[in-house]
Coordinates of C-alpha atoms in Angstrom, one line a residue:
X1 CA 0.0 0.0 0.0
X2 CA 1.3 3.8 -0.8
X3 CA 1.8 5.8 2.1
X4 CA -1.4 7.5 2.9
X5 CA -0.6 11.8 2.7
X6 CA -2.4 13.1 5.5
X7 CA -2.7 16.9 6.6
X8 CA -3.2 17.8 10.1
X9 CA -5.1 20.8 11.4
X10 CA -3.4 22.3 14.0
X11 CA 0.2 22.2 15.3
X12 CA -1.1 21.6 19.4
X13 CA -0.3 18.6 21.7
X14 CA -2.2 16.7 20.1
X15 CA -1.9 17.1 16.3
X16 CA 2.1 16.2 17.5
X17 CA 1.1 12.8 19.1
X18 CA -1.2 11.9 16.6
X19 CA 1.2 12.6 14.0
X20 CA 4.1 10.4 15.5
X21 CA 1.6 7.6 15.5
X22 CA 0.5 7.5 11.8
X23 CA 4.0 8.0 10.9
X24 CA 5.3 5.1 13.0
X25 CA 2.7 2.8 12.6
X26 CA 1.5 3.4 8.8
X27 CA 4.5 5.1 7.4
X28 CA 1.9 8.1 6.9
X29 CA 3.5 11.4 5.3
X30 CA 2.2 14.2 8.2
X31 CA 2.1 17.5 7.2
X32 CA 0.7 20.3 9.4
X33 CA -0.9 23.2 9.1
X34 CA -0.9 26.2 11.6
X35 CA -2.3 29.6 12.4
X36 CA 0.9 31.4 12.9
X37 CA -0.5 34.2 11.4
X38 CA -3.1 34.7 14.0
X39 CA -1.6 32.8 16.9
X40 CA 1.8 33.3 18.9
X41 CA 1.8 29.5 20.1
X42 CA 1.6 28.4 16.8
X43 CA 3.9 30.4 15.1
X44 CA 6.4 29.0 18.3
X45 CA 5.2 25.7 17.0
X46 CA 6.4 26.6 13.6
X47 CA 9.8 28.2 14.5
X48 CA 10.9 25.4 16.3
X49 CA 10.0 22.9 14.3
X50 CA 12.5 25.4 11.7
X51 CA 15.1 25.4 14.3
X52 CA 15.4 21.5 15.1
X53 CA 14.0 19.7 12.1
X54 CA 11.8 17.4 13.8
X55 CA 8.6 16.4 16.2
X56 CA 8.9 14.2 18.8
X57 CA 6.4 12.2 21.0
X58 CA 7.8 10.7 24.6
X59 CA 5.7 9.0 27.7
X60 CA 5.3 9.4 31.4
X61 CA 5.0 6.1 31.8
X62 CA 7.1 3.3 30.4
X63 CA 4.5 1.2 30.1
X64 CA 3.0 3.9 27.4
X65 CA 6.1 3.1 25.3
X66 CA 4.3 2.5 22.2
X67 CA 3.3 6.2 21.5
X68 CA 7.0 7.2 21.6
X69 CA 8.4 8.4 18.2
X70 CA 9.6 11.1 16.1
X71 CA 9.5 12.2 12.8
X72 CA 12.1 14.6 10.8
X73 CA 11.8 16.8 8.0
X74 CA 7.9 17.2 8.1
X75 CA 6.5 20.2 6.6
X76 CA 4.3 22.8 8.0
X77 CA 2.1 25.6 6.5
X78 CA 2.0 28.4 8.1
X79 CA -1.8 29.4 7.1
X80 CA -4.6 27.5 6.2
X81 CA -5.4 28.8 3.0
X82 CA -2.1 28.6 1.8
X83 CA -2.0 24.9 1.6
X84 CA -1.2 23.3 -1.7
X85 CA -0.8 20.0 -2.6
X86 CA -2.7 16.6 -2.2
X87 CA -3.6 14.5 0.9
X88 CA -5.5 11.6 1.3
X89 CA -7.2 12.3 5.0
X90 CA -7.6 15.5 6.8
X91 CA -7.2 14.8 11.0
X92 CA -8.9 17.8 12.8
X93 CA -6.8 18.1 15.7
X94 CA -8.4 21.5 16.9
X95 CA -11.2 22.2 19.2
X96 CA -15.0 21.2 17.9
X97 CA -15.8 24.4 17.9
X98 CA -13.2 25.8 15.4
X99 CA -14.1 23.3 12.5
X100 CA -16.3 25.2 10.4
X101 CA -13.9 27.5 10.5
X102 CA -11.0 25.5 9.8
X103 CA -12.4 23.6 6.8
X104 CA -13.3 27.4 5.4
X105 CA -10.1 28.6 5.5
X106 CA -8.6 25.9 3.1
X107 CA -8.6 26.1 -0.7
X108 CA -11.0 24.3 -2.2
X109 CA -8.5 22.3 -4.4
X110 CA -6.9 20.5 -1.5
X111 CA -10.5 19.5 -0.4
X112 CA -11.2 17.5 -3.4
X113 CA -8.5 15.6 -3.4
X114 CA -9.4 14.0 0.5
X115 CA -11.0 11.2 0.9
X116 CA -12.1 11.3 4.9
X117 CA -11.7 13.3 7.7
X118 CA -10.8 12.4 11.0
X119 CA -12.9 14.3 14.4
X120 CA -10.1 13.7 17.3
X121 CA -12.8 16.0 19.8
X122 CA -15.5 16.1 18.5
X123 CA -19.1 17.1 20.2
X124 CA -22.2 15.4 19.7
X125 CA -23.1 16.0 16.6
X126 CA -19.4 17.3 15.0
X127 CA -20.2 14.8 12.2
X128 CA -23.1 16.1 10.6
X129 CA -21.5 19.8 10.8
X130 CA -18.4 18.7 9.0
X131 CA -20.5 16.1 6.3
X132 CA -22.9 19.2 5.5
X133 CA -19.9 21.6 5.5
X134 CA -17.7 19.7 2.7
X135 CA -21.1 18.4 0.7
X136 CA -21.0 20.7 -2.4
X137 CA -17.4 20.0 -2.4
X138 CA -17.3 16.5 -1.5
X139 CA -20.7 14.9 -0.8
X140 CA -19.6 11.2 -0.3
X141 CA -16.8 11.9 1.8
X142 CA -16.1 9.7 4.9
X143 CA -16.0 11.2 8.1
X144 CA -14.8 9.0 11.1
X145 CA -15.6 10.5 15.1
X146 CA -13.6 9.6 17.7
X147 CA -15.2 9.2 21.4
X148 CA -12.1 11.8 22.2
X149 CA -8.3 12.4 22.2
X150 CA -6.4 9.1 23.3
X151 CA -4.9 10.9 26.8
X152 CA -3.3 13.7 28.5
X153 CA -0.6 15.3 26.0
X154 CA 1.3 18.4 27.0
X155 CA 4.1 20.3 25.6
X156 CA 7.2 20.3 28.5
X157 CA 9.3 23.0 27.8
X158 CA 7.8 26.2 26.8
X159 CA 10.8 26.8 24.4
X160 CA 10.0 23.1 22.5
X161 CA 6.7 22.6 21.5
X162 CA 7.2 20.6 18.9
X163 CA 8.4 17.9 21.1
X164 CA 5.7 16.7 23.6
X165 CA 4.8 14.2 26.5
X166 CA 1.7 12.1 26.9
X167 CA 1.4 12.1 31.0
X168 CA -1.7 9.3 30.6
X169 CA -4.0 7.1 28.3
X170 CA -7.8 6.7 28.3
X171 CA -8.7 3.2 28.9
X172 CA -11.1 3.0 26.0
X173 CA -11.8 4.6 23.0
X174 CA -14.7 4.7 20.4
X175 CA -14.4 5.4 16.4
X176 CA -17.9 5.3 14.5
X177 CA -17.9 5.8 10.5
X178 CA -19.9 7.1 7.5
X179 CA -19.2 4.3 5.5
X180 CA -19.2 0.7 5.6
X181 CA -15.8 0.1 4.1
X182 CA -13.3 2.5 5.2
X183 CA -9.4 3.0 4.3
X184 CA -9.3 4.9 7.7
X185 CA -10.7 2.7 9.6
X186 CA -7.9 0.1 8.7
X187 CA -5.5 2.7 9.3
X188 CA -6.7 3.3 12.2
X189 CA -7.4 -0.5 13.6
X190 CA -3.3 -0.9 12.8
X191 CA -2.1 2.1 14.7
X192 CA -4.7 1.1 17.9
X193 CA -3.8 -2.5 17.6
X194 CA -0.1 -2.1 17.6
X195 CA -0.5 0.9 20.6
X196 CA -2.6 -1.6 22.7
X197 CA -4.6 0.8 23.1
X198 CA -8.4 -1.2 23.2
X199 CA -10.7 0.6 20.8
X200 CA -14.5 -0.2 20.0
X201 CA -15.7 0.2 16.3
X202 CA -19.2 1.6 16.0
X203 CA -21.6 1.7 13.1
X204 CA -21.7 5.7 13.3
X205 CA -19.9 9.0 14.0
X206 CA -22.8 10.1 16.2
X207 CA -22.3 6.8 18.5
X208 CA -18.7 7.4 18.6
X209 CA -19.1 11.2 19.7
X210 CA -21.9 9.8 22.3
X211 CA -19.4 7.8 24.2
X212 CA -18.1 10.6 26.2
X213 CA -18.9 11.5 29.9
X214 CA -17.5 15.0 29.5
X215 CA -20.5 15.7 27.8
X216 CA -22.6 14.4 30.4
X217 CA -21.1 15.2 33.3
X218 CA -18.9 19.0 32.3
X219 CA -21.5 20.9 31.9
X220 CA -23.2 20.4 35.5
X221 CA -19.8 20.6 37.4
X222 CA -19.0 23.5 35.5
X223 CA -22.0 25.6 35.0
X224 CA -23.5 26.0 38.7
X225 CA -23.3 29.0 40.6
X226 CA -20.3 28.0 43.1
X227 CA -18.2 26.9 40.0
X228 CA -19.1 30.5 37.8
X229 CA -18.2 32.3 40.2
X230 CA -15.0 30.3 41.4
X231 CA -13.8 30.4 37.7
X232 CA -15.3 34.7 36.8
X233 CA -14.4 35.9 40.2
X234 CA -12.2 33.7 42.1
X235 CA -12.5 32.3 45.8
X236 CA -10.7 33.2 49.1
X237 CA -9.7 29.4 49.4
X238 CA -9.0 27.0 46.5
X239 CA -12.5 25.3 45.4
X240 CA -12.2 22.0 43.5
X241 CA -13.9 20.6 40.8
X242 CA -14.1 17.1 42.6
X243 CA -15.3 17.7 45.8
X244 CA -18.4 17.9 47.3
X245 CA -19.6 20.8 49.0
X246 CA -18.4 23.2 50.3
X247 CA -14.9 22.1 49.1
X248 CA -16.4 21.8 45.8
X249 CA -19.5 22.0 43.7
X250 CA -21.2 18.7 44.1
X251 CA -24.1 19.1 46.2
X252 CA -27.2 17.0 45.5
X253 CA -28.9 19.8 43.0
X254 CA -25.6 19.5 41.0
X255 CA -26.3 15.7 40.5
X256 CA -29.9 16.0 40.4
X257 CA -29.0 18.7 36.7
X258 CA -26.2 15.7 35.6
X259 CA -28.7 13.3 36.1
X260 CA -31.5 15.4 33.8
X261 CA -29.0 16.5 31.3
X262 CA -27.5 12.9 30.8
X263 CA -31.7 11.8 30.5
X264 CA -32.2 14.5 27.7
X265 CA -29.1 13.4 25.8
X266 CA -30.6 10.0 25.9
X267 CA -33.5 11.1 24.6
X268 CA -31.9 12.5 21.6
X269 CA -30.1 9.2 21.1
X270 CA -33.3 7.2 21.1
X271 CA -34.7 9.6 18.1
X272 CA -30.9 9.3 16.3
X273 CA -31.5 5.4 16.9
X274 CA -28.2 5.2 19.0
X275 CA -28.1 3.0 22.2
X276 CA -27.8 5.3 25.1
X277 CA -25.2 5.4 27.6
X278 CA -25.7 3.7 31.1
X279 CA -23.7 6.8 32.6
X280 CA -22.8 5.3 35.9
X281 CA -21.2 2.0 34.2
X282 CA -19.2 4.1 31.6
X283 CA -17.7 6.5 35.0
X284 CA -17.0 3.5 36.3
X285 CA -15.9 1.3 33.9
X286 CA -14.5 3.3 31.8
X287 CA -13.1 6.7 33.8
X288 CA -12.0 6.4 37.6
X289 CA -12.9 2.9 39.2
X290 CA -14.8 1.9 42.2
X291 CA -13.9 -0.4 45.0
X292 CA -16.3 -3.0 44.9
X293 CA -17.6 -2.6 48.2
X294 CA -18.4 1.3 47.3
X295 CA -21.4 0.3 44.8
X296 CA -22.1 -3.1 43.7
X297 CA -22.3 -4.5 40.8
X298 CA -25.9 -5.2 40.0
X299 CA -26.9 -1.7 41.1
X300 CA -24.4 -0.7 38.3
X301 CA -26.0 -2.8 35.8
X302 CA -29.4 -1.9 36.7
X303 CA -28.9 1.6 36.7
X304 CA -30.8 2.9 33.8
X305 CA -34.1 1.3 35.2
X306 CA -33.9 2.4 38.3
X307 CA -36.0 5.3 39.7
X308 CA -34.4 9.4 39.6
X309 CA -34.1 9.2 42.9
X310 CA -32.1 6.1 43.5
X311 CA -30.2 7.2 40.3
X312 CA -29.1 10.4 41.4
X313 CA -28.0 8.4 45.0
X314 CA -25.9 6.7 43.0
X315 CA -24.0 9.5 41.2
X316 CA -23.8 11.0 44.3
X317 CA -22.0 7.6 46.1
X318 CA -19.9 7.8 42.7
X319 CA -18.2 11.0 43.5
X320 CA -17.8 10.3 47.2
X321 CA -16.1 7.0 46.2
X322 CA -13.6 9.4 43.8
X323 CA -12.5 12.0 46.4
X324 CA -9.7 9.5 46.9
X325 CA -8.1 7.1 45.4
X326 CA -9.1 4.5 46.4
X327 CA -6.7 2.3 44.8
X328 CA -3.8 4.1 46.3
X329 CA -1.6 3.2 49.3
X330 CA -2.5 4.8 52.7
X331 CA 0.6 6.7 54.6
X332 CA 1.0 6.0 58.3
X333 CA -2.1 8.2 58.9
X334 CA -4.5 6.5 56.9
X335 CA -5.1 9.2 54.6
X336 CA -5.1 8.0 50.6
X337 CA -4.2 9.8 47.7
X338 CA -6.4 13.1 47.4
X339 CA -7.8 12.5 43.9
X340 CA -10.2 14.8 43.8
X341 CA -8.5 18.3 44.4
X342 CA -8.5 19.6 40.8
X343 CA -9.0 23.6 41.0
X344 CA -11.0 25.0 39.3
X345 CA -8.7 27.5 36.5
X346 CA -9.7 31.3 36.8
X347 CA -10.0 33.4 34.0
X348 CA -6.4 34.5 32.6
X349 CA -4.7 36.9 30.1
X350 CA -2.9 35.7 27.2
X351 CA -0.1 36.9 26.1
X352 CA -1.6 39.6 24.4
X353 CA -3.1 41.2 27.5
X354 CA -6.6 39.6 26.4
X355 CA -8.7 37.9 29.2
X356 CA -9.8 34.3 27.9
X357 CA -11.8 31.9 29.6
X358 CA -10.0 28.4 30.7
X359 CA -10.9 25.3 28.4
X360 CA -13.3 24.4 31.4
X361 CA -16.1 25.4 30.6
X362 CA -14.8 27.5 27.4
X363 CA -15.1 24.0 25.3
X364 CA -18.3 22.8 27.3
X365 CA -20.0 26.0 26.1
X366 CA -19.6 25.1 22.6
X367 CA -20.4 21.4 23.1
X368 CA -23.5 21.8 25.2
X369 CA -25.0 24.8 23.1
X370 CA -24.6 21.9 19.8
X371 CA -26.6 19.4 21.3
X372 CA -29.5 21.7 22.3
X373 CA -29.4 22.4 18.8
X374 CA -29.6 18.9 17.8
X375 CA -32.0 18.7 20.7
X376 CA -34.3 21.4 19.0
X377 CA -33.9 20.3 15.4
X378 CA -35.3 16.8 16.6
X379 CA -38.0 18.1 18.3
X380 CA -36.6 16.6 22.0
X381 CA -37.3 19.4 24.6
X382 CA -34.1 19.6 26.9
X383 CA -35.3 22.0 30.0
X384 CA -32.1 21.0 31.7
X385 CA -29.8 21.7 28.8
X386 CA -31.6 25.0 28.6
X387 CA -31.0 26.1 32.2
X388 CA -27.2 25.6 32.5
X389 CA -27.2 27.3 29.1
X390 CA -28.7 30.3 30.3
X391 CA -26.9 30.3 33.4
X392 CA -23.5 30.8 32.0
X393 CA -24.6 32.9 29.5
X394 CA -26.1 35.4 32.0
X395 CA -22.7 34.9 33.9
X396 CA -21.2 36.2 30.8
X397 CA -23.5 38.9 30.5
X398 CA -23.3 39.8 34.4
X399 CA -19.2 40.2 34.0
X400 CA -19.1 42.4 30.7
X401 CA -21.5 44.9 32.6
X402 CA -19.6 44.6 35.6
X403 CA -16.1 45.5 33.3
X404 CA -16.8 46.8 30.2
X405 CA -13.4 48.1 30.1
X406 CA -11.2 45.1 30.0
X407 CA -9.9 43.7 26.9
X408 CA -12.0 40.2 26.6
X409 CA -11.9 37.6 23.8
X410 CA -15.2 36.7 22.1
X411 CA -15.6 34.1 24.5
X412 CA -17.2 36.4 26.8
X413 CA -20.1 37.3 24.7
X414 CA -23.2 34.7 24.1
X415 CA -23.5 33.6 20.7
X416 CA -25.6 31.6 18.7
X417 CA -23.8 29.1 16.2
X418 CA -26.2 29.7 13.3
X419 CA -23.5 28.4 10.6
X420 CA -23.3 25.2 12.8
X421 CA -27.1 24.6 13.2
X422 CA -28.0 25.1 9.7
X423 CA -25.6 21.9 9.3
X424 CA -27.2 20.3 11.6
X425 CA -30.3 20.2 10.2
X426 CA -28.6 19.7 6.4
X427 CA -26.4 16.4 8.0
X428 CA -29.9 15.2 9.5
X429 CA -31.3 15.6 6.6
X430 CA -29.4 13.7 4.5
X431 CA -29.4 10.8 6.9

């Protein structure tokens, strides 16, 4: 087989991993494509790779030894509409909600000559926004979903980011397709196989994008009032995204809103024909473990026919079982690893002076406000959705009238995603 040309959008973390992968394991040619133009980190991205010639994945963990590689004398673009040449896949290694955006930017000659398109984060949903975005270009295109990005990859050294380290590894991960027989698919079930990394192949993108708990879980943690104002304003203390009240967030309200948003995504499902998640299995199985003796088994298993009330116990026994690991060794006190103190990140300025909102609940936003469109174009009512919606978005109100002075990113104003719901209802009807 030739080596398969791929291009990958965006020069991050994880477009570096990824690219060491399908280099190592399919002899893939990787080319990148950044936004130097527009974006300091990637223009860093593109000096260094200049400088040493090369990107290079390394592990935490030893045991993760299978994602180590590098790869010399790739080439980068330094725009997106400057990109010339042919390529057989396109990965999207950027954020959901940057790509309609993305696939704008780049010339319509290099679109016709792909053949799929890979969604590394994609929200529920992403599918039918990229299918519908590249149909009068290319409407039998294959796009494959992933259920999300493989781990935890960062860049080390501020001065190398084209070298990076991948700290941890999901347990599982999900890959649905548009089409039955699929040259990425292959690729992609010789890189996971060869990784050891166990993956589950779906029959579509939407199933894939389903089979994550960040959409079912982010937006409650992450959108209640202790959390805004922890993130907008800041606490005395430290507040943690784990813990339960007052430490934290959780309280029983905040599982009570998980427990009714992760219903109204099911009930989307159902009308998309897609199995729906058994939530407290996946966290489980699938996320942080248990003890056994913490929840059994058969309450696990049982979970989706179980009553609200005893569901939302459950939850609630979940995230009292994760405030430690429970796993871990005690010290001499008896006091186990503190798992669960994750702070919550404050707003920040970049290095441009401009305030930006962390990636939690930035990225949630995005996600969240996508499904209540999908929601709305199925006809599903999602009260729940709703309400966290409008409660960050009259947090983001509340702080632009509070400083209309300082210099804040579009993040801080509402918006409304029309270009992204008018493909929504264009991908579902073309299903």
């Amino acid at each position: 087989m030739m080596p398969q040309r791929i291009l990958m959008l965006g020069t991050g973390p994880v477009a570096v991993q990824l690219a060491v992968l399908f280099h190592r394991y399919n002899q893939a040619e990787v080319t990148f494509v950044s936004r130097s133009h527009v974006s300091e980190r990637s223009q860093q991205f593109v000096d260094a790779l200049a400088r040493d010639g090369f990107v290079k994945a390394s592990v935490q963990n030893a045991s993760h030894h299978s994602l180590e590689g590098s790869i010399s004398n790739c080439k980068v673009f330094e725009s997106y509409d400057v990109v010339e040449g042919t390529y057989d896949f396109l990965v999207l290694a950027c954020t959901a909600d940057a790509y309609i955006d993305t696939l704008k930017q780049l010339p319509e000659a290099v679109l016709k000559s792909v053949k799929g398109v890979l969604l590394v984060s994609p929200t529920l949903g992403s599918n039918l926004i990229v299918k519908a975005q590249l149909e009068a270009i290319q409407p039998h295109i294959e796009v494959v979903s992933c259920s999300t990005y493989l781990g935890d990859t960062r860049v080390t050294e501020h001065s190398q980011p084209n070298c990076v380290t991948t700290m941890g590894v999901k347990k599982h991960l999900y890959f649905g397709y548009s089409h039955p027989s699929s040259i990425l698919k292959s690729l992609l079930e010789r890189l996971f196989t060869q990784v050891g990394l166990p993956v589950t192949y779906v029959s579509t993108p939407i199933e894939a994008e389903s089979r994550n708990s960040s959409l079912y879980v982010h937006p409650a943690l992450f959108m209640n009032t202790h959390a805004l104002k922890a993130i907008f304003y800041g606490t005395d203390v430290p507040f943690y995204v784990y813990k339960l009240f007052p430490e934290g967030p959780i309280t029983m309200d905040l599982i009570h809103e998980m427990r009714c948003m992760w219903q109204e995504i099911s009930n989307i499902l159902k009308v998309l024909n897609v199995t729906p998640l058994n939530l407290l299995r996946f966290m489980v199985e699938e996320n942080y473990p248990l003890r056994a003796e913490t929840i059994s088994k058969q309450h696990i298993e049982q979970f989706e026919s179980l009553s609200e009330i005893e569901q939302e116990y459950l939850l609630y026994v979940r995230y009292t079982g994760i405030l430690i690991d429970p796993f871990s060794q005690p010290d001499d006190k008896g006091f186990y690893e503190d798992f669960s103190a994750v702070p919550f990140r404050k707003i920040y300025q970049n290095q441009k002076g401009v305030w930006e909102i962390p990636r939690m609940p930035h990225e949630d936003y995005y996600r969240t406000k996508i499904i209540q469109g999908l929601g709305q174009a199925l006809n599903v009512e999602t009260p729940m959705i709703d309400t966290l919606l409008t409660r960050y978005e009259t947090t983001l109100q509340h702080f632009h009238k509070a400083h209309p002075n300082l210099k804040k990113s579009q993040q801080f104003f509402p918006k409304t995603f029309d270009e992204e719901m008018i493909c929504i209802h264009q991908g579902l009807q073309g299903r």
